[in-house]
Structures are given as structure tokens and as C-alpha cells.
């Protein structure tokens, strides 16, 4: 199943069509995208009788975040060895967890830069589909509603102010710093949800490229770890970490500029386009 949030209403892809879930279900599910996450198994049972999704379509006009109001948004730092290397940091012995405050979550929307030290991080994002507590890694995929694309946008000056790891939550949670979407794709649509090509381009040049099989802590390992400490709830998001190729690891460092276009792509999940707002002061 491939779902999107279009103008605040949940739509499902059926063949080449986008179907309004509330209308198609006679009001049983939706229209709020969160409604189905609260009734995920019943929704899946209903959806199983509907026509299947076809080939991956382009981003629907008016798409917003697939999960607009998550309660908890987790970020995982240094979860690809090549990114830990470019960051000059040791590999973590357990998942490095930080919050992305939920107010930063957006869809494929315009990003307004708050400073000149804003960086990109393409990431696979997990959407939780049912309450998970003390879950074993072998069962963890059954707690996942689906996957989407995310950008863990980061203001490096804010993030690293006052010490190497002290401000991750703040520096990665400024307004618009959590672009997600455009699709929520259920794992059964993917040939191998543990090994997806992931990449991102800046103004048409590829800057990041890897595969999710290189995650140090896999999706099941992250769900097992987090759920040992606290309950994960329907609609919670896990940004699983970024591969090498971010801007601050370059020499000289590269940061987002007004008018840039960032395209984040994950195999089977489509592409998430993030346009950076032009600098209105300079008129560029
Ligand atoms: Zn990240």
C-alpha cells in the first residue's frame, strides 16, 4: 500500500488512481492521516480487499507530511560507518538517540533557512503502526506501518554549540527541519525493506549515495532498542541516520543556500523534493 496526505486528507494509490480513503471507506477510516494509524490492523484488512497499488507514481500535488502530528520523533546519529568517519567520530557501541521535536515535521515544502550553516541528511524514516514495548528484533517489522523518506535538516552551528553532542535535539528541530514524504509505503511493497538504495542530490549533483543494508543498527535493532526504554506509539517516527556526503564533512564545508533544490530518493519510496526559499532580502 502506498499512502499520502493530500491537503490534509489520506489518499491511497490504487493502480494509477489516488483514492480518498474516507470516501472509499464510507467514512470508516480517515480523512485525517492519523486515523488509520490508530486502527492499523483494521485498515490493513479493509485495504487488502481494495485494488493494489501500481508502479510508483510521482509526488501528488499538494502532498504534505504522511504523518503530520507524530507524538515522538527519534533521530539516530552516526548510524552509517562512512558518515561517522566524515564526522570525525567513533562508531557508536549502542544507538545514539536524540529527539527531533515534532514541530519541525513538514512535507515536501519550502525550507526557509534560519542561518548560513544549514546542512542536509537523507534518511530512511520508519513509521510505527502499533504500540511497541519490549519488542524483540525478530518481531520488530510487524510493528512498522510503513517507510518514508526524510531529511534530517541540521543547523551545524546550533548543533555543535557548547560541545560535540550537546545540542543535537535543538540544532535538528528548527522550523521546517523535518521534511518527510511524499509516500508512506508499507513494507510488503518492497522486495527487501532491509536493503534499499538511498541517496540525495543538491541542484542536480549527487551528494549522498548508499544502501540501507549499511545501517550499523538496523530498523529491527532500533525498534528493539528504543522499545526497551519506552513505548513506541502509532505514528511515531524514527529517522534512522544518514550515510556519508553531508555538507559539513566537506573541505571546504558546503551548506544550503537560498534557491537550492535538494532531491532525496529511496528505492521504492519515490523522491522527496525540498526547495530552499530564495533570499528575499537580496532579491536572488
Ligand atoms: Zn541524521
Tab-separated table of C-alpha atoms in Angstrom, residues 65 100-114 118-120 150-155 170-180 239 256 262 272-277:
chain	number	residue	atom	x	y	z
A	65	UNK	CA	3.778	15.011	5.577
A	100	UNK	CA	13.740	15.774	16.709
A	101	UNK	CA	10.975	17.848	18.237
A	102	UNK	CA	7.714	17.152	16.411
A	103	UNK	CA	7.085	20.776	15.491
A	104	UNK	CA	9.827	20.512	12.829
A	105	UNK	CA	7.972	17.863	10.786
A	106	UNK	CA	6.844	19.019	7.348
A	107	UNK	CA	6.205	17.524	3.934
A	108	UNK	CA	7.699	18.430	0.555
A	109	UNK	CA	7.515	22.125	1.431
A	110	UNK	CA	9.672	25.204	1.019
A	111	UNK	CA	12.551	25.365	3.534
A	112	UNK	CA	13.348	28.840	4.854
A	113	UNK	CA	16.970	28.988	6.026
A	114	UNK	CA	17.445	30.421	9.530
A	118	UNK	CA	22.182	24.542	7.455
A	119	UNK	CA	23.064	21.048	6.195
A	120	UNK	CA	21.278	18.059	4.619
A	150	UNK	CA	13.140	12.088	5.488
A	151	UNK	CA	15.653	14.876	5.610
A	152	UNK	CA	17.285	15.381	8.994
A	153	UNK	CA	17.998	19.055	8.272
A	154	UNK	CA	20.612	20.332	10.726
A	155	UNK	CA	21.938	23.750	11.692
A	170	UNK	CA	17.777	21.738	19.183
A	171	UNK	CA	20.017	22.014	16.126
A	172	UNK	CA	17.910	19.467	14.213
A	173	UNK	CA	14.454	20.753	15.220
A	174	UNK	CA	14.235	24.293	13.873
A	175	UNK	CA	11.114	25.091	11.814
A	176	UNK	CA	10.987	23.011	8.634
A	177	UNK	CA	13.932	20.782	9.672
A	178	UNK	CA	11.964	17.523	9.340
A	179	UNK	CA	10.784	17.186	5.723
A	180	UNK	CA	9.093	13.795	5.209
A	239	UNK	CA	14.907	8.921	11.425
A	256	UNK	CA	22.381	25.060	1.836
A	262	UNK	CA	17.517	19.033	-2.598
A	272	UNK	CA	11.202	13.921	-1.666
A	273	UNK	CA	11.887	17.364	-3.134
A	274	UNK	CA	12.934	20.130	-0.740
A	275	UNK	CA	13.262	23.587	-2.249
A	276	UNK	CA	15.117	26.218	-0.281
A	277	UNK	CA	13.391	29.567	-0.264
